[in-house]
Coordinates of C-alpha atoms in Angstrom, one line a residue:
M223 CA 0.1 -0.1 -0.2
K224 CA 1.2 3.4 -0.9
I225 CA 1.6 5.9 2.1
G226 CA 2.2 9.0 1.5
Y227 CA 6.9 25.5 2.6
T228 CA 7.5 29.6 2.1
T229 CA 5.6 31.5 4.4
Q230 CA 1.8 31.3 4.9
A231 CA 1.1 34.8 4.1
S232 CA -1.2 35.5 1.3
L233 CA -0.7 38.2 -1.4
L234 CA -3.7 40.3 -0.7
L235 CA -2.7 43.6 -2.6
A236 CA -5.8 45.8 -2.6
A237 CA -5.1 47.1 -6.0
G238 CA -4.5 43.6 -7.2
F239 CA -8.2 42.5 -6.9
L240 CA -9.2 43.8 -10.2
F241 CA -12.5 42.3 -11.4
S242 CA -12.8 41.1 -15.0
G243 CA -15.5 38.8 -15.0
D244 CA -14.9 35.2 -14.0
A245 CA -12.1 34.5 -16.6
A246 CA -9.1 36.0 -14.7
A247 CA -7.9 35.5 -11.1
Q248 CA -8.5 38.4 -8.5
Y249 CA -7.5 36.2 -5.7
Y250 CA -4.1 34.8 -6.0
P251 CA -2.5 33.6 -2.6
S252 CA 1.2 33.1 -2.2
G253 CA 2.2 30.4 0.0
V254 CA 0.2 27.6 1.6
Q255 CA -3.2 29.0 3.0
Q256 CA -5.6 27.4 5.5
N257 CA -9.3 27.5 6.0
V258 CA -10.1 29.7 3.0
P259 CA -13.8 30.1 2.1
E260 CA -14.8 28.5 -1.4
A261 CA -16.6 31.8 -1.9
T262 CA -13.3 33.8 -1.7
V263 CA -11.6 31.4 -4.2
T264 CA -14.5 31.1 -6.8
G265 CA -15.3 34.8 -6.4
G266 CA -11.8 35.5 -6.9
G267 CA -11.9 34.2 -10.6
W268 CA -11.3 30.5 -10.0
S269 CA -13.3 27.7 -11.4
V270 CA -13.2 23.7 -10.6
C271 CA -11.7 21.7 -13.4
H272 CA -11.2 18.5 -11.3
Q273 CA -13.0 17.2 -8.1
S274 CA -12.7 13.6 -6.6
T275 CA -12.9 12.0 -3.2
F276 CA -9.7 10.6 -1.7
D277 CA -11.0 7.1 -2.1
E278 CA -11.1 7.5 -6.0
S279 CA -8.6 5.8 -8.3
G280 CA -8.1 5.8 -12.1
T281 CA -8.4 9.3 -13.3
P282 CA -5.7 9.8 -15.9
L283 CA -3.3 12.8 -15.1
A284 CA -3.2 13.6 -18.7
T285 CA -7.1 14.2 -18.6
I286 CA -6.7 16.4 -15.4
Q287 CA -4.1 18.5 -17.3
A288 CA -6.2 18.7 -20.4
D289 CA -9.1 19.7 -18.3
C290 CA -6.8 22.2 -16.2
D291 CA -5.5 24.1 -19.1
K292 CA -5.5 27.8 -17.9
E293 CA -2.6 29.8 -16.8
L294 CA -2.8 29.3 -13.0
T295 CA -3.6 26.1 -11.2
M296 CA -4.8 25.6 -7.6
M297 CA -4.7 22.4 -5.3
A298 CA -7.1 22.2 -2.5
C299 CA -8.6 19.7 -0.2
R300 CA -11.4 19.7 2.5
P301 CA -14.1 17.5 3.9
V302 CA -17.0 16.9 1.4
G303 CA -19.6 19.6 1.8
D304 CA -17.5 21.9 4.0
P305 CA -17.7 25.6 2.8
N306 CA -14.1 26.1 3.4
F307 CA -11.1 24.5 1.9
T308 CA -8.8 23.2 4.5
L309 CA -5.8 24.0 2.4
V310 CA -5.1 25.8 -0.8
A311 CA -2.1 26.6 -2.8
A312 CA -1.6 28.0 -6.4
A313 CA 1.0 28.7 -8.9
P314 CA 1.4 28.8 -12.8
R315 CA 0.2 25.6 -14.3
A316 CA 3.7 24.6 -15.6
D317 CA 5.0 24.7 -12.0
V318 CA 2.2 22.8 -10.5
F319 CA 2.7 20.0 -13.1
F320 CA 6.5 20.1 -13.2
D321 CA 7.8 16.5 -13.0
T322 CA 10.2 16.2 -10.3
G323 CA 10.7 12.6 -10.4
M324 CA 10.3 10.1 -7.7
G325 CA 12.7 11.5 -5.2
N326 CA 12.6 14.2 -2.7
V327 CA 13.3 17.1 -5.0
L328 CA 10.8 20.2 -4.9
H329 CA 9.8 22.7 -7.4
D330 CA 9.5 26.1 -5.8
A331 CA 6.8 28.5 -7.2
N332 CA 4.8 31.2 -5.5
G333 CA 5.9 30.3 -2.1
V334 CA 5.1 26.5 -2.3
G335 CA 7.3 23.6 -2.9
W336 CA 5.7 21.7 -5.5
Y337 CA 6.2 17.7 -6.4
Y338 CA 4.7 15.8 -9.3
N339 CA 5.2 12.6 -11.0
D340 CA 2.2 10.6 -12.5
S341 CA 3.7 7.3 -11.3
W342 CA 4.5 8.2 -7.8
S343 CA 2.8 11.1 -6.1
W344 CA 1.5 14.8 -6.5
G345 CA 1.4 17.5 -3.8
F346 CA 2.8 20.6 -2.1
V347 CA 4.6 21.7 1.2
P348 CA 5.5 25.2 2.3
Q349 CA 8.5 26.5 0.2
G350 CA 11.7 26.1 2.1
D351 CA 10.6 22.9 4.0
G352 CA 11.4 19.3 2.9
V353 CA 9.6 16.3 1.9
I354 CA 9.7 12.5 2.4
R355 CA 8.1 10.7 -0.5
N356 CA 7.1 7.1 0.0
S357 CA 5.3 7.5 -2.3
C358 CA 3.3 10.4 -0.8
D359 CA 4.8 12.6 1.6
V360 CA 5.1 11.1 5.0
E361 CA 6.7 13.8 6.9
F362 CA 4.6 14.6 10.0
G363 CA 6.9 16.6 12.0
S364 CA 7.7 20.1 10.3
Q365 CA 4.4 22.0 9.4
S366 CA 2.5 18.8 8.7
A367 CA -0.8 20.9 8.7
L368 CA 0.3 22.7 5.6
R369 CA 1.1 19.6 3.4
M370 CA -1.2 17.9 0.7
C371 CA -0.6 14.8 -1.4
V372 CA -2.3 12.6 -3.9
H373 CA -1.0 9.1 -4.6
T374 CA -0.5 8.5 -8.4
G375 CA 0.5 5.3 -10.3
G376 CA 0.7 4.4 -13.9
G377 CA -0.3 7.7 -15.1
V378 CA -3.5 7.7 -13.1
T379 CA -4.7 8.9 -9.6
N380 CA -4.8 6.4 -6.8
S381 CA -6.7 6.5 -3.4
G382 CA -5.3 8.4 -0.6
Y383 CA -3.4 10.2 0.9
R384 CA -3.3 13.4 3.1
C385 CA -4.8 16.7 3.5
G386 CA -2.8 18.5 6.2
S387 CA -2.0 16.1 8.9
T388 CA -5.1 14.0 8.1
T389 CA -4.3 10.8 6.3
L390 CA -7.1 9.6 4.0
N391 CA -6.4 6.1 2.7
G392 CA -9.6 5.0 1.2
N393 CA -11.5 7.8 2.7
G394 CA -14.5 9.1 0.7
T395 CA -15.5 11.8 3.2
W396 CA -12.8 14.2 2.1
E397 CA -12.0 15.4 -1.5
R398 CA -9.3 16.9 -3.5
V399 CA -10.2 19.8 -5.7
I400 CA -8.1 21.2 -8.6
L401 CA -9.1 24.8 -9.9
E402 CA -7.8 27.0 -12.6
A403 CA -7.9 30.7 -13.5
D404 CA -6.4 33.2 -16.0
A405 CA -4.2 35.9 -14.9
T406 CA -4.8 39.7 -15.8
V407 CA -2.2 42.1 -16.6
N408 CA -2.4 44.6 -13.9
L409 CA -0.8 48.1 -14.8
T410 CA -1.7 49.5 -11.5
V411 CA 0.6 47.1 -9.4
P412 CA 3.9 47.0 -11.5
G413 CA 5.6 43.5 -10.7
S414 CA 2.5 41.9 -9.3
N415 CA 1.9 40.1 -12.5
S416 CA 4.2 38.6 -15.2
P417 CA 4.1 39.6 -18.9
R418 CA 2.2 37.4 -21.2
L419 CA 4.6 35.2 -23.1
I420 CA 4.2 34.6 -27.0
A421 CA 6.1 32.0 -28.8
E422 CA 9.3 33.8 -30.3
E423 CA 9.0 31.3 -33.3
L424 CA 6.1 33.1 -34.8
I425 CA 7.1 35.0 -38.0
I426 CA 6.2 38.7 -37.8
P427 CA 5.3 40.5 -40.1
P428 CA 2.7 39.8 -41.3
N429 CA 0.7 40.9 -38.5
R430 CA -0.8 38.0 -36.3
T431 CA -3.9 38.0 -34.3
V432 CA -3.8 36.3 -31.0
T433 CA -7.1 34.9 -29.6
N434 CA -7.6 36.3 -26.0
N435 CA -9.0 33.4 -23.7
G436 CA -8.9 35.7 -20.8
N437 CA -5.2 35.5 -20.7
L438 CA -4.6 38.8 -22.6
D439 CA -7.0 41.0 -20.5
I440 CA -5.4 44.2 -19.1
A441 CA -6.6 45.9 -16.0
T442 CA -6.0 49.2 -14.2
T443 CA -7.5 51.4 -11.5
I444 CA -8.7 54.7 -12.7
E445 CA -6.4 56.5 -10.3
Y446 CA -8.6 59.7 -10.3
A447 CA -11.9 60.7 -8.7
F448 CA -14.3 63.0 -10.2
S449 CA -17.9 64.1 -9.4
P450 CA -21.3 63.1 -10.7
G451 CA -21.8 64.4 -14.3
E452 CA -18.1 65.1 -14.9
V453 CA -16.5 63.5 -17.9
R454 CA -12.9 62.3 -18.5
Y455 CA -11.3 60.6 -21.3
A456 CA -9.1 57.4 -21.0
R457 CA -6.5 56.1 -23.5
L458 CA -4.7 52.7 -23.6
H459 CA -1.6 52.3 -25.8
C460 CA 0.5 49.2 -26.2
P461 CA 3.0 49.8 -29.0
G462 CA 3.6 46.6 -31.0
V463 CA 0.0 45.5 -30.4
Q464 CA -3.2 46.5 -31.8
F465 CA -6.6 46.2 -30.3
A466 CA -8.8 43.9 -32.5
P467 CA -12.3 44.8 -33.4
G468 CA -14.7 44.0 -30.7
T469 CA -12.4 45.1 -27.8
T470 CA -14.7 46.2 -24.9
V471 CA -14.1 48.1 -21.8
T472 CA -15.6 47.0 -18.4
F473 CA -16.0 49.6 -15.6
G474 CA -15.5 48.1 -12.1
G475 CA -17.5 50.6 -9.9
D476 CA -20.9 51.9 -9.5
P477 CA -23.1 51.0 -12.4
S478 CA -24.3 54.5 -13.1
N479 CA -20.9 55.3 -14.4
L480 CA -20.7 54.9 -18.0
I481 CA -18.1 53.9 -20.5
G482 CA -18.5 55.7 -24.0
A483 CA -17.7 54.3 -27.4
V484 CA -14.3 52.7 -27.9
N485 CA -12.3 54.8 -30.6
T486 CA -9.1 53.7 -32.2
T487 CA -6.1 56.1 -33.1
A488 CA -3.9 55.8 -36.1
D489 CA -1.1 54.6 -33.9
G490 CA -3.1 51.6 -32.5
A491 CA -4.2 53.1 -29.3
I492 CA -7.8 53.2 -28.0
Y493 CA -9.6 56.0 -26.2
F494 CA -13.0 56.6 -24.8
S495 CA -15.0 58.6 -22.4
I496 CA -15.8 58.0 -18.8
T497 CA -19.0 59.7 -17.4
A498 CA -19.8 59.9 -13.7
G499 CA -23.3 59.1 -13.1
A500 CA -25.4 59.3 -9.9
T501 CA -22.2 58.3 -7.9
P502 CA -18.9 59.8 -8.1
V503 CA -15.9 58.0 -9.8
V504 CA -13.4 57.0 -7.3
A505 CA -9.8 56.4 -7.9
T506 CA -9.9 52.6 -6.9
D507 CA -12.7 51.9 -9.5
T508 CA -11.3 49.7 -12.3
L509 CA -11.1 49.4 -16.2
T510 CA -10.6 46.1 -17.9
F511 CA -9.9 45.6 -21.4
D512 CA -10.8 42.3 -23.2
G513 CA -10.8 41.3 -26.8
D514 CA -8.1 39.9 -29.4
R515 CA -4.8 41.4 -30.0
V516 CA -3.0 41.9 -33.1
L517 CA 0.7 41.6 -33.2
T518 CA 2.7 44.1 -35.2
G519 CA 6.2 43.4 -34.3
K520 CA 8.4 41.2 -32.1
A521 CA 9.9 43.8 -29.7
P522 CA 8.8 43.7 -26.1
V523 CA 5.3 45.3 -25.6
N524 CA 4.5 47.9 -22.6
C525 CA 1.2 49.4 -22.0
T526 CA 0.5 52.9 -20.9
Y527 CA -3.0 54.1 -19.4
G528 CA -3.8 57.7 -19.3
L529 CA -6.8 59.9 -18.1
Y530 CA -7.2 63.3 -19.9
D531 CA -9.5 66.4 -19.5
V532 CA -10.6 66.5 -23.2
P533 CA -11.0 63.9 -26.1
S534 CA -8.4 65.6 -28.4
Q535 CA -5.7 65.1 -25.7
A536 CA -6.8 61.3 -25.2
Q537 CA -6.4 60.9 -29.0
A538 CA -3.1 62.4 -29.3
G539 CA -1.6 60.9 -26.1
G540 CA 1.3 62.4 -24.4
A541 CA 1.4 64.5 -21.2
T542 CA -0.6 67.4 -22.1
G543 CA -3.9 67.3 -20.1
R544 CA -3.3 64.1 -18.7
V545 CA -4.4 64.0 -15.0
T546 CA -2.9 60.4 -14.2
T547 CA -1.1 57.5 -15.7
T548 CA -0.2 53.9 -15.2
S549 CA 2.1 51.6 -17.2
G550 CA 3.5 48.1 -17.1
A551 CA 4.9 45.1 -19.1
Y552 CA 2.4 43.3 -21.2
I553 CA 4.2 40.9 -23.8
R554 CA 7.4 39.4 -24.2
F555 CA 8.5 36.8 -26.7
A556 CA 10.2 33.7 -25.5
P557 CA 11.6 30.5 -26.7
S558 CA 8.9 27.5 -26.9
Y559 CA 11.2 24.5 -26.7
A560 CA 14.5 23.4 -25.3
L561 CA 17.4 20.8 -25.2
A562 CA 19.1 19.9 -22.0
V563 CA 21.9 17.7 -21.0
D564 CA 22.0 15.9 -17.7
N565 CA 25.3 13.8 -17.7
Q566 CA 25.1 10.6 -16.0
G567 CA 27.4 7.4 -15.9
N568 CA 30.1 9.0 -17.9
P569 CA 32.7 8.4 -19.2
V570 CA 32.0 4.9 -20.2
A571 CA 35.1 3.0 -20.6
N572 CA 36.2 -0.1 -22.6
V573 CA 37.9 -3.0 -21.4
E574 CA 41.5 -2.8 -22.6
S575 CA 43.0 -6.1 -21.7
E576 CA 40.4 -8.5 -22.8
D577 CA 40.6 -10.7 -26.1
P578 CA 39.6 -9.0 -28.5
A579 CA 40.7 -5.8 -27.0
Y580 CA 38.4 -2.8 -26.6
S581 CA 35.4 -4.6 -27.5
E582 CA 33.5 -4.7 -24.3
F583 CA 32.6 -2.2 -21.8
V584 CA 33.9 -2.3 -18.2
F585 CA 31.5 -4.1 -16.0
G586 CA 29.8 -1.9 -13.5
A587 CA 27.3 1.2 -13.0
P588 CA 25.0 2.2 -14.6
T589 CA 24.5 -0.5 -16.9
F590 CA 26.2 -3.6 -15.2
D591 CA 26.4 -5.0 -18.8
I592 CA 29.7 -5.4 -20.9
L593 CA 27.8 -4.9 -24.2
L594 CA 26.1 -1.7 -23.2
G595 CA 27.4 1.8 -22.6
Q596 CA 25.4 4.8 -21.5
I597 CA 26.7 8.0 -23.0
G598 CA 24.6 10.6 -21.3
G599 CA 21.1 11.8 -20.1
F600 CA 19.2 14.4 -22.1
S601 CA 15.7 15.9 -22.3
Y602 CA 14.1 17.6 -25.2
G603 CA 10.5 19.1 -25.2
T604 CA 8.7 22.4 -24.5
V605 CA 10.2 24.9 -22.1
A606 CA 7.7 23.9 -19.7
Q607 CA 8.6 20.2 -19.8
V608 CA 12.3 20.9 -19.8
N609 CA 12.8 23.8 -17.8
G610 CA 9.6 23.9 -15.7
T611 CA 9.2 27.7 -17.0
A612 CA 5.7 29.2 -18.3
Q613 CA 5.0 28.1 -21.9
P614 CA 4.5 30.8 -24.5
M615 CA 1.3 31.0 -26.2
T616 CA 0.5 30.9 -29.8
L617 CA -2.2 32.3 -32.1
D618 CA -5.1 30.3 -30.6
G619 CA -4.3 32.0 -27.2
N620 CA -3.2 28.5 -25.7
A621 CA 0.1 27.3 -24.9
I622 CA 2.2 26.4 -27.9
E623 CA 3.0 22.6 -28.4
L624 CA 5.6 20.7 -30.3
T625 CA 3.0 19.6 -32.6
D626 CA 2.5 23.3 -33.7
L627 CA 6.0 23.7 -34.4
M628 CA 7.9 20.6 -35.4
G629 CA 7.5 18.8 -38.5
A630 CA 7.8 15.0 -39.2
N631 CA 11.5 15.2 -40.3
T632 CA 12.6 16.9 -37.0
A633 CA 15.6 15.0 -35.7
L634 CA 18.0 14.7 -32.7
V635 CA 21.7 14.3 -34.0
F636 CA 24.3 12.9 -31.8
S637 CA 27.8 13.5 -33.1
G638 CA 30.7 10.8 -32.3
D639 CA 32.0 7.7 -33.4
F640 CA 29.3 4.9 -33.7
D641 CA 30.6 2.9 -36.4
T642 CA 31.4 -0.2 -34.4
A643 CA 27.9 -0.2 -32.6
S644 CA 25.3 -2.9 -33.2
D645 CA 22.6 -0.5 -32.2
V646 CA 22.3 3.0 -30.8
F647 CA 19.1 3.7 -28.9
F648 CA 17.3 5.9 -26.4
S649 CA 16.4 4.4 -23.1
A650 CA 14.2 5.8 -20.3
D651 CA 16.3 4.1 -17.7
A652 CA 20.0 4.9 -16.9
D653 CA 21.0 1.2 -17.2
C654 CA 19.8 1.2 -20.8
G655 CA 17.3 -1.7 -19.9
T656 CA 14.6 -0.5 -22.2
V657 CA 14.7 0.5 -25.9
V658 CA 12.5 3.6 -26.3
Q659 CA 13.6 4.3 -29.9
S660 CA 16.6 3.1 -32.0
A661 CA 18.7 5.5 -34.4
D662 CA 17.4 5.8 -37.9
S663 CA 21.0 5.9 -39.1
F664 CA 24.5 5.8 -37.4
D665 CA 28.1 5.7 -38.7
D666 CA 31.6 6.8 -37.7
S667 CA 30.6 10.4 -37.2
E668 CA 26.8 10.6 -36.0
A669 CA 23.7 8.9 -35.1
V670 CA 20.4 10.4 -36.2
F671 CA 16.9 9.9 -34.5
V672 CA 13.9 11.1 -36.3
I673 CA 11.7 12.4 -33.5
G674 CA 9.2 14.5 -35.1
N675 CA 6.9 16.4 -32.8
N676 CA 7.5 13.9 -30.0
A677 CA 9.3 15.0 -26.8
A678 CA 12.2 12.9 -25.2
M679 CA 12.1 13.7 -21.6
N680 CA 14.8 12.2 -19.2
H681 CA 16.1 9.9 -21.9
F682 CA 19.5 8.3 -22.0
L683 CA 21.7 7.6 -25.1
C684 CA 22.8 3.8 -25.2
F685 CA 25.6 2.4 -27.2
E686 CA 25.5 -1.5 -27.8
A687 CA 28.8 -3.1 -28.6
G688 CA 29.0 -5.1 -31.8
G689 CA 32.2 -7.1 -31.2
D690 CA 34.4 -4.9 -32.9
P691 CA 37.1 -2.5 -31.1
I692 CA 35.0 0.2 -29.7
R693 CA 36.6 3.6 -30.5
A694 CA 37.3 6.3 -27.9
S695 CA 35.2 9.4 -28.7
E696 CA 33.4 12.5 -27.5
Y697 CA 29.7 12.8 -28.0
T698 CA 27.3 16.0 -28.4
V699 CA 23.7 16.3 -28.9
S700 CA 21.9 18.8 -31.3
L701 CA 18.5 19.5 -32.4
A702 CA 17.9 19.5 -36.2
P703 CA 14.3 21.1 -36.4
V704 CA 12.0 21.2 -39.4
S705 CA 9.1 23.5 -39.1
A706 CA 5.6 22.2 -39.0
S707 CA 4.3 25.4 -40.8
A708 CA 7.2 27.4 -42.6
P709 CA 5.1 30.4 -43.1
T710 CA 4.1 30.7 -39.6
Y711 CA 7.0 29.5 -37.3
A712 CA 10.6 29.7 -37.9
V713 CA 12.3 26.9 -35.8
G714 CA 16.0 27.1 -35.0
G715 CA 18.4 24.3 -33.8
R716 CA 19.6 23.7 -30.4
G717 CA 23.1 22.5 -29.5
P718 CA 25.5 21.1 -30.0
L719 CA 25.7 20.3 -26.2
D720 CA 28.4 18.1 -24.6
L721 CA 26.7 14.8 -23.7
G722 CA 29.5 12.4 -22.7
M723 CA 32.2 10.3 -24.0
I724 CA 33.6 6.8 -24.2
T725 CA 37.2 6.3 -23.2
R726 CA 39.7 3.4 -23.6
N727 CA 40.5 1.9 -20.2
G728 CA 44.2 1.5 -21.1
T729 CA 47.2 3.4 -22.8
E730 CA 47.1 4.8 -26.5
L731 CA 50.2 6.1 -27.8
Q732 CA 50.7 7.8 -31.3
A733 CA 54.2 8.6 -32.4
P734 CA 55.9 9.3 -35.7
L735 CA 58.6 6.8 -36.9
A736 CA 62.0 8.1 -37.9
Q737 CA 62.4 8.7 -41.6
V738 CA 64.6 5.7 -42.9
P739 CA 66.3 4.8 -46.2
A740 CA 64.6 2.0 -48.3
N741 CA 65.1 -1.5 -47.2
Y742 CA 66.2 -0.3 -43.7
L743 CA 64.9 -1.7 -40.6
S744 CA 63.3 0.5 -37.7
R745 CA 62.5 -1.3 -34.4
M746 CA 60.2 -0.1 -31.5
V747 CA 60.4 -1.6 -28.0
L748 CA 57.7 -1.9 -25.5
T749 CA 58.3 -2.6 -21.9
N750 CA 55.8 -3.6 -19.3
T751 CA 56.9 -2.5 -15.8
G752 CA 53.5 -3.5 -14.4
S753 CA 52.9 -6.8 -12.4
A754 CA 50.3 -8.2 -14.9
D755 CA 50.5 -9.2 -18.5
R756 CA 49.5 -6.7 -20.9
P757 CA 48.1 -7.3 -24.5
Y758 CA 49.1 -4.6 -27.1
E759 CA 48.1 -3.8 -30.6
I760 CA 50.0 -1.7 -33.1
A761 CA 48.8 0.1 -36.2
V762 CA 51.2 1.5 -38.7
F763 CA 50.3 4.1 -41.0
G764 CA 52.5 5.3 -44.1
E765 CA 52.1 7.6 -47.1
A766 CA 50.0 6.3 -49.9
G767 CA 51.8 3.9 -52.3
N768 CA 54.5 3.1 -49.9
V769 CA 54.5 -0.4 -48.6
I770 CA 55.8 -0.9 -45.0
S771 CA 56.5 -4.5 -43.9
T772 CA 55.7 -5.2 -40.2
A773 CA 55.7 -7.8 -37.6
N774 CA 54.6 -8.6 -34.1
L775 CA 51.6 -6.2 -34.5
T776 CA 49.8 -7.9 -31.8
G777 CA 50.7 -9.9 -28.8
T778 CA 51.4 -9.8 -25.2
V779 CA 54.1 -8.0 -23.1
P780 CA 54.7 -10.0 -20.0
A781 CA 54.9 -8.6 -16.5
G782 CA 58.2 -6.9 -16.0
G783 CA 59.3 -8.0 -19.5
T784 CA 60.0 -6.4 -22.9

């Protein structure tokens, strides 16, 4: 049976609670929180995307990830029917689902230490604290009330295990709840939000329209109060981005205050009137801008909001007549895929004294197989998969995937000498015990794996000996991409990155022979000063057309002999 920190302070910036419908998160706590009303969470922009009791098993983790695909993810738990969540913790989706393996490694994000593996366990602890996974977290000493864990196995959820200090094996009276939300870009509180990331592989120009799924909304407080009946004129400008037709502005304040028609300027800004109704407009009232966005360039995009006295000033922009302003980062372009190396078990070494020499690997870790050498570990996939960072979006407003980017002929190329191998393959195991994919081709300079749009996460490159002497060589890995849509995406290579090496566990000497006249003899003497007999092999290379007669090219030098 499976059994299974940052501070507890929440981020409750008054100006950070900007209401833009139920698409964006106005409640986004930092760290692990206790006894949080469900109404606070759902009223703060979160919606349930998965809910099950702790006695449930069999839900694919892939299904949960597909259902919970918004930018922010929250894990929560409580007794069934309780109006309050016992625990909640939230972070960007890529961090909550970042694969930390089966050990006690944590991935820190938003004041929380996260761990996830679809065949071991999934949960969180306060950032800065440790975890003991077996397979769920069985640490009940340090801040045990602030820990949550769900058993996983074989890619699906299993029953159990804990909500705080309460263990829940087979318990159907407690539930685990996964919620999701989009994040609004808030100009009022610089640094309280991250810019939206767009795939840098997009080819711009031509202009590209990005669908706004709620994750491109912009919000600001009005920052200026005016009396009933007064009118002011607002302007929002984000150079590098145009506001697509249909963009609307939502006023967060007394409903008697009205927003006028939204106009567009020649430089891509929008401006409109704000009329105070029966109730004054106050500085903490909010404006939220929805709608799709048209990308006109690939430079970083920042937005500036201003409030003006007259419409011509709002149309022109600038400081004249401006009574208040806010600004902040809005869009950045970032890589969508990555290649990384994690060297393990290197260098692998050939046996130097067996017969035939150099034909087998030294017996030992990691493979414990004289015919298998593990040359190095690597990962290739999206930046979210490889680095655990936020995944940029593409034109549909969703996170871009390898299927969007990579064509069928995309390959991983490993440079090095594979000529004497009988097989070169990927393995999911450091001991090369399983074959995930064999090389499509290999020779004395490289091995090529056509990978298409498939990720290769936590893989190892394996060299299977074929009975011939294995050559010493250094190895690198590179990505040779082919765009899935050349007019839309420009995909660049990654690498070469140093992967590992094969060394010969013996002594190699290369030396020039003295030039001698025709028919003369030249002798070389090998002396073994060691305590064991040593085999040797000599290769003689001469210029083309010259015949060099040789003798004693192989043999054994006895211990202490010549």
